Amino acid sequence: FRRQGAESDLVLRSLFGPDWRRHAMLVFTHADHLEKAGLQPLAFLTQSSDWLSSLAEEVGGGVSFLDNSCDWPSIRGRSIRDQLLRLSAKNHHKALQFRSDQSL
């Protein structure tokens, strides 16, 4: 992680604890804009900043891309609901404690 990634990681650790990545997934909206720019979603990740591509590899729930060009956004790959259920099962349905008393 570079500075931006380190700052994000610090905030997320303070809110959700050190294991937050195991319980997280990335959802990118407006994947239709990527296609208009001539990029495939996975190519976007490989061309993105180091901290973003590293984060995409580290989150336990994987990465989803939503196409917002229609009334009901289409999802590439497994549905987000299915991904969340698999992520929850992989983490033995344990919840993270949210620390709301932290000042950001």
JSON list of C-alpha atoms in Angstrom, two decimals, residues 3 6 9-10 24 31 34 36 38 41 46-47 52 61 66-67 71-72 77-78 80 83-85 91 100 104:
[
{"chain": "A", "resi": 3, "resn": "ARG", "atom": "CA", "xyz": [0.08, 6.51, 1.43]},
{"chain": "A", "resi": 6, "resn": "ALA", "atom": "CA", "xyz": [-2.15, 3.00, 4.24]},
{"chain": "A", "resi": 9, "resn": "ASP", "atom": "CA", "xyz": [-6.26, 0.69, 5.95]},
{"chain": "A", "resi": 10, "resn": "LEU", "atom": "CA", "xyz": [-5.71, 2.60, 9.20]},
{"chain": "A", "resi": 24, "resn": "ALA", "atom": "CA", "xyz": [-14.77, -7.45, 2.99]},
{"chain": "A", "resi": 31, "resn": "ALA", "atom": "CA", "xyz": [-18.74, -0.83, -15.05]},
{"chain": "A", "resi": 34, "resn": "LEU", "atom": "CA", "xyz": [-15.23, 1.07, -18.28]},
{"chain": "A", "resi": 36, "resn": "LYS", "atom": "CA", "xyz": [-17.23, 2.70, -23.06]},
{"chain": "A", "resi": 38, "resn": "GLY", "atom": "CA", "xyz": [-12.55, 0.25, -23.98]},
{"chain": "A", "resi": 41, "resn": "PRO", "atom": "CA", "xyz": [-13.16, -4.88, -15.65]},
{"chain": "A", "resi": 46, "resn": "THR", "atom": "CA", "xyz": [-4.43, -4.75, -13.40]},
{"chain": "A", "resi": 47, "resn": "GLN", "atom": "CA", "xyz": [-3.93, -1.18, -14.67]},
{"chain": "A", "resi": 52, "resn": "LEU", "atom": "CA", "xyz": [-6.22, -0.89, -5.28]},
{"chain": "A", "resi": 61, "resn": "GLY", "atom": "CA", "xyz": [-15.24, -11.66, -0.72]},
{"chain": "A", "resi": 66, "resn": "LEU", "atom": "CA", "xyz": [-22.01, -3.50, -11.56]},
{"chain": "A", "resi": 67, "resn": "ASP", "atom": "CA", "xyz": [-23.32, -2.16, -14.86]},
{"chain": "A", "resi": 71, "resn": "ASP", "atom": "CA", "xyz": [-32.86, 0.16, -14.43]},
{"chain": "A", "resi": 72, "resn": "TRP", "atom": "CA", "xyz": [-31.70, -2.99, -12.64]},
{"chain": "A", "resi": 77, "resn": "GLY", "atom": "CA", "xyz": [-20.02, -13.15, -12.30]},
{"chain": "A", "resi": 78, "resn": "ARG", "atom": "CA", "xyz": [-21.82, -14.43, -9.24]},
{"chain": "A", "resi": 80, "resn": "ILE", "atom": "CA", "xyz": [-23.52, -10.05, -4.85]},
{"chain": "A", "resi": 83, "resn": "GLN", "atom": "CA", "xyz": [-20.85, -13.71, -2.88]},
{"chain": "A", "resi": 84, "resn": "LEU", "atom": "CA", "xyz": [-21.92, -12.32, 0.50]},
{"chain": "A", "resi": 85, "resn": "LEU", "atom": "CA", "xyz": [-23.37, -15.66, 1.56]},
{"chain": "A", "resi": 91, "resn": "ASN", "atom": "CA", "xyz": [-15.89, -16.64, 7.96]},
{"chain": "A", "resi": 100, "resn": "SER", "atom": "CA", "xyz": [-18.48, 3.72, 16.38]},
{"chain": "A", "resi": 104, "resn": "LEU", "atom": "CA", "xyz": [-12.23, 9.93, 11.98]}
]
